[in-house]
Short mmCIF file of C-alpha atoms in Angstrom, two decimals:
data_model
loop_
_atom_site.label_atom_id
_atom_site.label_comp_id
_atom_site.label_asym_id
_atom_site.label_seq_id
_atom_site.Cartn_x
_atom_site.Cartn_y
_atom_site.Cartn_z
CA MET R 22 -19.01 -0.37 -44.47
CA ASN R 23 -18.59 3.23 -43.27
CA ASN R 24 -14.92 3.90 -42.43
CA THR R 25 -15.59 6.98 -40.31
CA ILE R 26 -16.56 6.70 -36.67
CA ASN R 27 -19.54 8.30 -34.97
CA LYS R 28 -18.00 10.42 -32.18
CA ILE R 29 -19.55 12.87 -29.76
CA ASP R 30 -17.74 15.12 -27.30
CA PHE R 31 -18.05 14.64 -23.55
CA GLY R 32 -20.47 17.54 -23.13
CA ALA R 33 -22.81 16.02 -25.72
CA PHE R 34 -22.62 12.71 -23.87
CA LEU R 35 -23.66 14.36 -20.60
CA ARG R 36 -26.58 16.12 -22.28
CA SER R 37 -27.67 12.89 -23.95
CA PHE R 38 -27.48 10.98 -20.67
CA LYS R 39 -29.56 13.64 -18.90
CA GLN R 40 -32.21 13.64 -21.64
CA ASN R 41 -32.63 9.89 -21.19
CA LEU R 42 -32.80 9.65 -17.40
CA ASP R 43 -36.35 8.43 -17.77
CA GLY R 44 -35.09 5.48 -19.80
CA SER R 45 -32.99 2.53 -18.74
CA PHE R 46 -29.18 2.33 -18.67
CA SER R 47 -26.73 -0.49 -18.13
CA PHE R 48 -22.97 -0.17 -17.63
CA LEU R 49 -20.27 -2.53 -18.86
CA LEU R 50 -17.08 -2.12 -16.86
CA GLY R 51 -13.61 -3.28 -17.83
CA ALA R 52 -10.40 -3.40 -15.82
CA GLY R 53 -9.85 0.35 -16.24
CA ALA R 54 -12.80 1.04 -13.94
CA SER R 55 -11.06 -0.64 -10.99
CA VAL R 56 -7.59 0.88 -11.17
CA SER R 57 -8.46 3.74 -8.79
CA SER R 58 -9.79 1.13 -6.33
CA GLY R 59 -6.32 -0.40 -6.19
CA VAL R 60 -6.82 -3.31 -8.60
CA GLN R 61 -4.17 -3.98 -11.24
CA SER R 62 -5.14 -3.21 -14.82
CA ALA R 63 -5.14 -5.91 -17.49
CA SER R 64 -1.91 -4.44 -18.86
CA ASP R 65 -0.26 -4.65 -15.44
CA CYS R 66 -1.39 -8.27 -15.13
CA ILE R 67 0.26 -9.10 -18.45
CA TRP R 68 3.56 -7.55 -17.31
CA ASP R 69 3.25 -9.28 -13.96
CA TRP R 70 2.98 -12.63 -15.75
CA LYS R 71 5.82 -11.76 -18.13
CA LYS R 72 8.01 -10.86 -15.16
CA ASP R 73 7.25 -14.16 -13.39
CA ILE R 74 8.04 -16.16 -16.54
CA PHE R 75 11.28 -14.22 -17.02
CA LEU R 76 12.41 -14.54 -13.40
CA ALA R 77 11.79 -18.29 -13.35
CA GLN R 78 14.75 -18.52 -15.77
CA ASN R 79 16.70 -15.45 -14.60
CA LEU R 80 16.61 -15.40 -10.80
CA GLN R 81 19.70 -13.19 -10.57
CA PHE R 82 17.56 -10.19 -11.61
CA GLU R 83 14.78 -10.74 -9.05
CA GLU R 84 15.72 -7.84 -6.77
CA PHE R 85 16.07 -5.27 -9.52
CA LEU R 86 13.00 -5.68 -11.74
CA ASP R 87 10.15 -3.18 -11.62
CA ILE R 88 7.39 -3.81 -14.16
CA HIS R 89 6.51 -0.10 -14.11
CA SER R 90 9.95 0.78 -15.48
CA ASP R 91 10.19 0.99 -19.26
CA PHE R 92 13.81 -0.13 -19.03
CA CYS R 93 12.82 -3.33 -17.19
CA LYS R 94 9.92 -3.95 -19.56
CA ASP R 95 12.26 -3.72 -22.53
CA LYS R 96 14.71 -6.11 -20.88
CA ILE R 97 11.97 -8.68 -20.17
CA GLN R 98 10.46 -8.33 -23.64
CA LYS R 99 13.85 -8.71 -25.31
CA TRP R 100 14.38 -12.03 -23.50
CA LEU R 101 10.86 -13.22 -24.38
CA ASP R 102 11.38 -12.34 -28.04
CA GLU R 103 14.67 -14.23 -28.08
CA GLN R 104 12.89 -17.42 -26.99
CA GLY R 105 10.82 -17.38 -30.20
CA VAL R 106 7.68 -18.86 -28.62
CA PHE R 107 5.92 -15.83 -27.13
CA PRO R 108 3.43 -13.48 -28.88
CA ASN R 109 4.46 -10.04 -30.11
CA ARG R 110 4.40 -7.18 -27.64
CA ASP R 111 0.96 -5.51 -27.33
CA SER R 112 -0.70 -8.13 -29.56
CA GLU R 113 -4.30 -8.98 -28.71
CA GLU R 114 -3.49 -12.60 -27.78
CA GLU R 115 -1.06 -11.59 -25.01
CA TYR R 116 -3.60 -11.59 -22.15
CA VAL R 117 -4.95 -15.07 -22.75
CA PHE R 118 -1.54 -16.50 -23.70
CA TYR R 119 0.30 -15.26 -20.60
CA ALA R 120 -2.57 -16.12 -18.23
CA GLU R 121 -2.33 -19.73 -19.38
CA LYS R 122 1.48 -19.75 -19.62
CA ALA R 123 2.08 -18.29 -16.16
CA TYR R 124 -0.64 -20.35 -14.47
CA PRO R 125 -1.64 -23.34 -16.63
CA MET R 126 -3.63 -24.91 -13.77
CA GLU R 127 -7.11 -23.49 -13.24
CA GLN R 128 -6.92 -23.34 -9.45
CA ASP R 129 -3.69 -21.32 -9.64
CA ARG R 130 -5.34 -18.77 -11.94
CA THR R 131 -8.25 -18.56 -9.53
CA LYS R 132 -5.93 -17.96 -6.60
CA TYR R 133 -3.94 -15.33 -8.51
CA PHE R 134 -7.02 -13.20 -9.15
CA GLU R 135 -8.39 -13.85 -5.68
CA ASN R 136 -5.19 -12.50 -4.11
CA LEU R 137 -5.12 -9.62 -6.59
CA CYS R 138 -8.54 -8.41 -5.50
CA ALA R 139 -8.44 -9.15 -1.77
CA ASP R 140 -9.32 -6.26 0.57
CA LYS R 141 -9.94 -3.78 -2.26
CA THR R 142 -12.51 -1.05 -1.54
CA PRO R 143 -14.82 0.42 -4.22
CA TYR R 144 -13.82 3.98 -5.09
CA ILE R 145 -16.17 6.85 -5.90
CA GLY R 146 -17.20 5.69 -9.40
CA TYR R 147 -18.65 2.45 -8.05
CA LYS R 148 -20.45 4.27 -5.22
CA LEU R 149 -22.08 6.73 -7.63
CA LEU R 150 -23.08 3.85 -9.92
CA MET R 151 -25.04 2.38 -7.01
CA LEU R 152 -26.67 5.77 -6.48
CA LEU R 153 -27.79 5.76 -10.13
CA ASN R 154 -29.37 2.38 -9.44
CA LYS R 155 -31.16 3.85 -6.43
CA TYR R 156 -32.46 6.67 -8.64
CA GLY R 157 -33.86 4.08 -11.06
CA VAL R 158 -31.51 4.94 -13.93
CA VAL R 159 -29.04 2.04 -13.95
CA LYS R 160 -30.76 -1.35 -14.07
CA SER R 161 -27.73 -3.60 -14.40
CA VAL R 162 -23.94 -3.60 -14.33
CA TRP R 163 -21.97 -5.97 -16.55
CA THR R 164 -18.28 -6.56 -16.03
CA THR R 165 -15.30 -8.46 -17.37
CA ASN R 166 -13.57 -8.05 -13.98
CA PHE R 167 -12.95 -10.55 -11.20
CA ASP R 168 -12.54 -8.05 -8.39
CA GLY R 169 -15.97 -8.24 -6.73
CA LEU R 170 -16.10 -4.44 -6.40
CA ILE R 171 -19.62 -4.21 -7.82
CA GLU R 172 -20.94 -6.57 -5.18
CA ARG R 173 -19.09 -4.78 -2.39
CA ALA R 174 -20.38 -1.40 -3.56
CA ALA R 175 -23.92 -2.81 -3.74
CA HIS R 176 -23.77 -4.15 -0.18
CA GLN R 177 -22.38 -0.81 1.07
CA ALA R 178 -25.39 0.89 -0.56
CA ASP R 179 -27.85 -1.62 1.02
CA LEU R 180 -28.59 -3.16 -2.35
CA THR R 181 -28.84 -6.89 -3.05
CA PRO R 182 -26.61 -7.84 -5.99
CA ILE R 183 -28.21 -10.54 -8.12
CA ALA R 184 -25.15 -12.23 -9.58
CA VAL R 185 -25.40 -13.72 -13.06
CA THR R 186 -22.56 -15.98 -14.23
CA LEU R 187 -22.11 -18.56 -16.94
CA ASP R 188 -23.77 -21.04 -14.60
CA ASN R 189 -27.11 -19.20 -14.38
CA PRO R 190 -27.71 -16.95 -17.45
CA GLU R 191 -31.47 -17.26 -16.99
CA ARG R 192 -31.26 -14.74 -14.14
CA ILE R 193 -30.80 -11.95 -16.71
CA SER R 194 -34.52 -12.16 -17.48
CA ARG R 195 -35.74 -11.94 -13.85
CA ASN R 196 -38.14 -9.17 -12.82
CA GLU R 197 -36.43 -5.95 -11.72
CA SER R 198 -36.60 -4.79 -8.10
CA LYS R 199 -35.73 -1.39 -6.63
CA SER R 200 -33.67 -2.99 -3.86
CA GLU R 201 -31.69 -5.22 -6.21
CA LEU R 202 -28.90 -4.71 -8.72
CA LEU R 203 -28.45 -7.13 -11.60
CA TYR R 204 -24.73 -7.90 -11.72
CA VAL R 205 -23.49 -9.88 -14.73
CA ALA R 206 -19.99 -11.41 -14.54
CA LEU R 207 -19.01 -11.94 -18.16
CA HIS R 208 -15.87 -13.89 -17.24
CA GLY R 209 -17.42 -15.84 -14.39
CA ASP R 210 -16.46 -15.26 -10.78
CA TYR R 211 -14.25 -17.32 -8.52
CA LYS R 212 -16.95 -17.37 -5.83
CA TYR R 213 -19.52 -19.01 -8.08
CA SER R 214 -17.73 -20.90 -10.81
CA LYS R 215 -14.33 -21.39 -12.38
CA LEU R 216 -12.71 -18.31 -13.87
CA LYS R 217 -13.39 -17.87 -17.57
CA ASN R 218 -10.03 -16.47 -18.53
CA THR R 219 -8.46 -18.62 -21.25
CA ALA R 220 -9.23 -19.02 -24.94
CA GLN R 221 -11.32 -22.16 -24.46
CA GLU R 222 -13.15 -20.67 -21.50
CA LEU R 223 -13.79 -17.26 -23.09
CA ASP R 224 -15.24 -18.78 -26.26
CA ALA R 225 -17.97 -20.44 -24.21
CA GLN R 226 -19.42 -17.01 -23.34
CA GLU R 227 -20.81 -16.47 -26.83
CA ILE R 228 -23.14 -19.46 -26.82
CA LEU R 229 -24.50 -18.83 -23.33
CA PHE R 230 -25.02 -15.08 -23.43
CA THR R 231 -25.77 -13.97 -26.99
CA GLU R 232 -29.49 -14.73 -26.94
CA ARG R 233 -29.95 -13.21 -23.49
CA LEU R 234 -28.07 -10.08 -24.51
CA LYS R 235 -30.14 -9.68 -27.67
CA SER R 236 -33.40 -9.64 -25.79
CA TYR R 237 -32.12 -7.61 -22.83
CA PHE R 238 -30.69 -4.68 -24.80
CA ILE R 239 -33.58 -4.20 -27.21
CA ASP R 240 -34.79 -1.21 -25.15
CA LYS R 241 -31.84 -0.38 -22.88
CA ASN R 242 -28.83 1.91 -23.33
CA LEU R 243 -25.37 0.53 -22.61
CA VAL R 244 -22.40 2.60 -21.43
CA VAL R 245 -19.09 0.78 -21.97
CA ILE R 246 -16.25 2.22 -19.91
CA GLY R 247 -12.82 1.09 -18.76
CA TYR R 248 -12.91 -1.74 -21.30
CA SER R 249 -10.36 -2.25 -24.08
CA GLY R 250 -12.40 -4.55 -26.34
CA ARG R 251 -9.75 -7.22 -25.90
CA ASP R 252 -12.04 -10.30 -25.98
CA LYS R 253 -13.21 -11.23 -29.46
CA SER R 254 -16.04 -13.45 -28.23
CA LEU R 255 -17.50 -10.73 -25.99
CA MET R 256 -17.16 -8.07 -28.69
CA HIS R 257 -18.92 -10.36 -31.15
CA THR R 258 -21.69 -11.06 -28.64
CA LEU R 259 -22.24 -7.35 -27.94
CA CYS R 260 -22.22 -6.57 -31.63
CA GLU R 261 -24.84 -9.24 -32.32
CA ALA R 262 -27.00 -7.85 -29.50
CA PHE R 263 -26.89 -4.25 -30.76
CA MET R 264 -27.32 -5.19 -34.39
CA THR R 265 -30.66 -6.72 -33.41
CA LYS R 266 -33.56 -4.38 -34.12
CA GLY R 267 -34.29 -2.18 -31.10
CA CYS R 268 -34.07 1.30 -29.61
CA GLY R 269 -31.29 0.97 -27.04
CA ARG R 270 -28.13 3.01 -27.73
CA LEU R 271 -24.48 2.13 -27.05
CA TYR R 272 -21.98 4.70 -25.71
CA TRP R 273 -18.35 3.54 -25.90
CA CYS R 274 -16.50 5.70 -23.37
CA GLY R 275 -12.79 5.56 -24.20
CA TYR R 276 -9.79 7.15 -22.57
CA GLY R 277 -8.28 9.66 -24.96
CA ASN R 278 -8.70 10.07 -28.71
CA LYS R 279 -6.94 6.88 -29.74
CA ILE R 280 -9.47 4.32 -30.99
CA THR R 281 -8.42 0.80 -31.90
CA SER R 282 -9.48 -0.66 -35.25
CA GLU R 283 -11.45 -3.35 -33.37
CA VAL R 284 -13.53 -0.78 -31.51
CA GLN R 285 -14.01 1.31 -34.65
CA ASN R 286 -15.22 -1.69 -36.67
CA PHE R 287 -17.47 -2.71 -33.77
CA LEU R 288 -19.18 0.71 -33.61
CA ASN R 289 -19.47 0.99 -37.39
CA ARG R 290 -21.14 -2.42 -37.72
CA ILE R 291 -23.78 -1.40 -35.17
CA ASN R 292 -24.43 1.94 -36.88
CA ASP R 293 -24.63 0.27 -40.30
CA SER R 294 -27.30 -2.07 -38.92
CA GLY R 295 -29.56 0.85 -38.02
CA ARG R 296 -28.84 1.04 -34.25
CA GLU R 297 -26.89 3.91 -32.67
CA ALA R 298 -23.36 3.50 -31.27
CA VAL R 299 -21.07 6.44 -30.46
CA TYR R 300 -17.54 6.95 -29.19
CA VAL R 301 -16.97 9.36 -26.28
CA ASP R 302 -13.54 10.65 -25.24
CA THR R 303 -13.49 10.68 -21.40
CA ASP R 304 -11.08 11.18 -18.51
CA GLY R 305 -11.81 7.74 -17.06
CA PHE R 306 -14.45 5.94 -15.01
CA ASP R 307 -14.48 7.94 -11.76
CA ALA R 308 -14.31 11.35 -13.44
CA THR R 309 -17.11 10.34 -15.82
CA LEU R 310 -19.44 9.21 -13.02
CA VAL R 311 -18.75 12.35 -11.01
CA SER R 312 -19.55 14.50 -14.05
CA ILE R 313 -22.75 12.56 -14.79
CA MET R 314 -24.05 13.03 -11.26
CA LYS R 315 -23.16 16.71 -11.03
CA PHE R 316 -24.60 17.57 -14.45
CA CYS R 317 -27.75 15.48 -14.41
CA TYR R 318 -28.92 16.40 -10.93
CA GLU R 319 -27.72 19.97 -10.50
CA ASP R 320 -31.34 21.19 -10.52
CA GLN R 321 -32.73 18.52 -8.14
CA PHE R 322 -32.04 19.84 -4.65
CA ASP R 323 -32.48 16.63 -2.59
CA LYS R 324 -30.41 14.52 -4.93
CA LYS R 325 -27.79 17.26 -5.21
CA ILE R 326 -27.41 17.25 -1.41
CA GLU R 327 -27.10 13.45 -1.36
CA ILE R 328 -24.52 13.44 -4.15
CA GLY R 329 -22.59 16.17 -2.35
CA LYS R 330 -22.25 13.90 0.71
CA TYR R 331 -20.62 11.24 -1.47
CA LEU R 332 -18.23 13.77 -2.97
CA LYS R 333 -17.40 15.56 0.27
CA GLY R 334 -13.75 15.20 1.12
CA LEU R 335 -13.08 13.32 -2.10
CA SER R 336 -9.52 13.72 -3.26
CA ARG R 337 -9.16 14.81 -6.83
CA VAL R 338 -9.42 11.95 -9.32
CA LYS R 339 -5.98 11.75 -10.91
CA HIS R 340 -5.52 10.95 -14.57
CA ILE R 341 -2.52 11.21 -16.85
CA ILE R 342 -3.68 13.02 -19.98
CA PRO R 343 -1.81 15.04 -22.59
CA PHE R 344 -1.60 18.73 -21.74
CA SER R 345 -3.64 20.94 -24.04
CA VAL R 346 -5.22 24.38 -23.98
CA GLU R 347 -8.48 24.84 -25.85
CA ASN R 348 -9.56 28.14 -27.33
CA THR R 349 -11.63 29.74 -24.61
CA THR R 350 -12.15 32.96 -22.69
CA PHE R 351 -9.20 33.88 -20.44
CA THR R 352 -10.30 34.67 -16.89
CA GLY R 353 -7.06 34.35 -14.96
CA CYS R 354 -4.37 31.82 -14.14
CA ALA R 355 -3.09 29.83 -11.20
CA LYS R 356 0.40 28.59 -10.45
CA THR R 357 0.14 24.80 -10.42
CA ASN R 358 3.63 23.70 -11.35
CA LEU R 359 4.47 21.77 -8.15
CA TYR R 360 3.59 18.08 -7.90
CA PRO R 361 4.23 15.46 -5.17
CA LEU R 362 7.29 13.30 -5.83
CA ILE R 363 8.04 9.84 -4.48
CA ILE R 364 11.75 9.59 -3.66
CA PRO R 365 13.56 6.22 -4.14
CA GLN R 366 14.24 4.45 -0.86
CA ASP R 367 17.70 3.15 -1.76
CA ILE R 368 20.70 3.68 -4.04
CA PHE R 369 23.84 1.79 -5.09
CA GLN R 370 27.18 2.82 -3.61
CA PHE R 371 30.75 1.62 -4.14
CA GLU R 372 34.37 2.75 -4.09
CA ILE R 373 36.79 2.92 -7.01
CA GLU R 374 40.53 3.56 -7.13
CA SER R 375 40.50 6.52 -9.51
CA LEU R 376 38.60 8.96 -7.30
CA GLU R 377 41.66 10.81 -6.02
CA GLY R 378 42.46 14.14 -7.61
CA SER R 379 40.45 16.85 -9.31
CA SER R 380 39.34 14.76 -12.29
CA LYS R 381 37.01 12.38 -10.44
CA TRP R 382 33.85 13.99 -11.89
CA SER R 383 35.11 13.87 -15.47
CA PHE R 384 36.40 10.31 -14.96
CA ILE R 385 32.94 9.04 -13.95
CA LYS R 386 31.18 11.15 -16.57
CA GLU R 387 33.32 9.63 -19.30
CA ARG R 388 32.82 6.09 -18.04
CA ILE R 389 29.00 6.27 -17.96
CA LYS R 390 28.65 8.16 -21.26
CA GLY R 391 26.12 6.35 -23.47
CA LYS R 392 25.23 3.91 -20.68
CA ASP R 393 21.93 3.52 -18.79
CA ILE R 394 23.65 4.65 -15.59
CA ILE R 395 23.43 7.82 -13.51
CA ALA R 396 26.39 8.22 -11.13
CA ALA R 397 28.32 10.85 -9.21
CA PRO R 398 31.10 10.90 -6.59
CA TYR R 399 30.79 12.19 -3.05
CA LYS R 400 34.02 12.17 -1.07
CA LYS R 401 35.43 8.65 -1.65
CA ILE R 402 32.08 7.05 -2.48
CA VAL R 403 30.32 6.76 -5.84
CA TYR R 404 26.52 6.77 -5.78
CA ALA R 405 24.66 5.36 -8.77
CA TYR R 406 21.40 4.17 -10.31
CA GLY R 407 21.26 1.48 -12.98
CA LEU R 408 21.33 -2.29 -13.25
CA PRO R 409 24.03 -3.72 -10.95
CA ASN R 410 25.53 -5.80 -13.77
CA SER R 411 25.87 -2.70 -15.95
CA ILE R 412 27.49 -0.72 -13.12
CA TYR R 413 29.91 -3.56 -12.44
CA ASN R 414 30.89 -3.85 -16.11
CA VAL R 415 31.65 -0.13 -16.34
CA PHE R 416 33.73 0.16 -13.13
CA SER R 417 35.02 -3.41 -12.64
CA LYS R 418 38.70 -2.54 -13.24
CA GLU R 419 38.73 0.21 -10.61
CA LEU R 420 36.21 -1.31 -8.20
CA ILE R 421 37.24 -1.66 -4.56
CA GLY R 422 35.04 -4.15 -2.72
CA GLU R 423 31.47 -4.80 -3.79
CA ILE R 424 28.53 -2.76 -5.05
CA LYS R 425 26.07 -2.26 -2.20
CA ARG R 426 22.45 -1.20 -2.15
CA VAL R 427 22.02 1.25 0.74
CA PRO R 428 18.93 3.06 2.06
CA ILE R 429 18.49 6.80 1.61
CA SER R 430 16.00 9.12 3.26
CA LEU R 431 14.45 12.42 2.32
CA SER R 432 16.72 14.19 4.84
CA ASN R 433 19.80 12.59 3.21
CA ILE R 434 18.82 14.09 -0.14
CA LYS R 435 17.92 17.49 1.32
CA ASP R 436 21.32 17.75 3.02
CA ASN R 437 23.42 16.36 0.16
CA SER R 438 23.47 18.22 -3.15
CA THR R 439 25.19 15.28 -4.88
CA LEU R 440 22.35 12.91 -4.02
CA LYS R 441 19.78 15.53 -5.03
CA ASN R 442 21.44 16.00 -8.42
CA ILE R 443 21.52 12.24 -9.01
CA ILE R 444 17.80 11.94 -8.25
CA LEU R 445 17.12 14.96 -10.46
CA LYS R 446 19.08 13.47 -13.37
CA VAL R 447 17.20 10.17 -13.05
CA LEU R 448 13.94 12.12 -13.09
CA ILE R 449 14.90 14.17 -16.17
CA CYS R 450 16.13 11.07 -18.04
CA SER R 451 12.94 9.17 -17.25
CA LEU R 452 10.57 11.99 -18.23
CA SER R 453 12.38 12.88 -21.45
CA SER R 454 12.82 9.23 -22.50
CA ASN R 455 9.16 8.36 -21.91
CA ALA R 456 8.02 11.43 -23.86
CA GLY R 457 10.58 11.03 -26.67
CA LEU R 458 12.06 14.47 -25.97
CA ARG R 459 15.59 15.92 -25.70
CA ALA R 460 17.17 16.76 -22.35
CA SER R 461 20.08 18.74 -20.93
CA MET R 462 21.31 17.53 -17.54
CA SER R 463 23.47 20.57 -16.89
CA LYS R 464 20.64 23.02 -17.60
CA LYS R 465 17.96 20.74 -16.08
CA ILE R 466 15.66 21.23 -19.06
CA ILE R 467 13.60 19.05 -21.38
CA TRP R 468 12.67 20.32 -24.83
CA ASN R 469 10.88 19.34 -28.00
CA GLU R 470 13.18 19.81 -30.98
CA LYS R 471 10.24 19.38 -33.36
CA GLU R 472 8.45 22.49 -32.05
CA SER R 473 10.38 25.72 -32.39
CA PHE R 474 9.41 29.40 -32.33
CA GLN R 475 12.33 30.29 -34.57
CA SER R 476 15.75 28.88 -35.35
CA ASN R 477 17.24 27.21 -32.26
CA VAL R 478 14.42 28.41 -29.99
CA PHE R 479 12.27 25.54 -28.73
CA LYS R 480 9.41 24.84 -26.36
CA ALA R 481 11.02 23.65 -23.12
CA ILE R 482 10.46 23.05 -19.41
CA LYS R 483 12.88 23.28 -16.51
CA ILE R 484 12.80 20.52 -13.89
CA ASP R 485 13.79 20.85 -10.25
CA ILE R 486 13.15 19.22 -6.88
CA VAL R 487 11.70 21.39 -4.09
CA PHE R 488 11.76 20.61 -0.37
CA ILE R 489 9.45 22.16 2.22
CA ASN R 490 10.69 22.56 5.78
CA SER R 491 9.13 20.10 8.26
CA GLU R 492 7.28 18.25 5.48
CA LYS R 493 8.07 14.58 4.85
CA TYR R 494 7.78 14.74 1.08
CA ALA R 495 9.39 16.42 -1.90
CA LEU R 496 7.87 18.24 -4.87
CA ILE R 497 8.82 18.28 -8.52
CA SER R 498 8.85 21.76 -10.04
CA ILE R 499 7.98 22.09 -13.75
CA THR R 500 8.57 25.55 -15.16
CA PRO R 501 8.05 26.61 -18.81
CA THR R 502 11.25 28.20 -20.06
#
């Protein structure tokens, strides 16, 4: 088997898509396609389940756990690992295992996903996908999701979604209609059948769908986007379909350059069979659909006007991608180093006996050294961030009264330099820790010790918090230094 992977850049993908507008495309959407519509990703679901399992045995931490915090994730995972019965972190069996462990009863799983997806509105990618159906390009949309966003987007576009589930796979072969969208729920859908979300349930997909997939994709292109390739049975089914002799091509649109071995083996097997399968590095589902529409229809005036109406007033699609500068022609620059910042709504405060005198700063600094705590004194009060148990252990001997969680507002931080510096230190610690970089609290800088211009001169950025008069938000300032 070929060990290299067939990759094309995003520009080549757009040109290929445009050249084949007269053909037939289908899209397979994973959980990543729905994140911008407000639906939790598969990864977030896993951590949600882990948190629930952890809290069921550790209720004292309920108020202080945030699954988006790396510190809290590490704490939960450490406890899970100590139990000796849970799968390794980031292993492929995590999703199925924790879905069954957290909610072993089928109706509870159904209700979990139903609540997760309630009142969610399709974002721009889904709307443009319906427009591609209207233009006769996209014939069907396949999904591993439970969120119902495809159906909602179809109804908003005056299309009739023809839902195919494990209960009615014969619908895949129905005659196509311009006013209909074939919508295939690869995990079932709580409105039609039980959710197919556990090992036993997922394995049933292969038998029911493989033959239908083989015949359907003989002459159709498939764009896979927002999907991790997590489900072995679905990956096997898709592979069987595209290894069958035919002319349809598969585009695997990933997010970033990192390609899992499962996806690489999947694409290589298809290419070795004589069919075409390529990997495309994209900026995500919404950005990809916007680019497709702009590029493919820039010379068709009526469609360009219609697409423009969809994009009018659209806020910029936000993605977190590594910063890079490609070799290109320099035409100018813009200052874009200010970004909106969400300020915490509360903070811990307490009093300790040793705050009198001029050494109160050094006293606290020494106590929290090497601890996951940020703290500073203001008058007779100490303000801090960290786990309450950790704060208590550090200051228990000098503690007067109890540790309280108190609300703080943007105006409190603007008017109090101590609070601002605490928030800033938390921000610097978080950014540097997540990126694996060094930080200096006193200089407010983050630097990469592995990249230097010369001895002791490193690439670095300076971090600060900026307030704008009369505005109810703060900005983070990132300045190369």
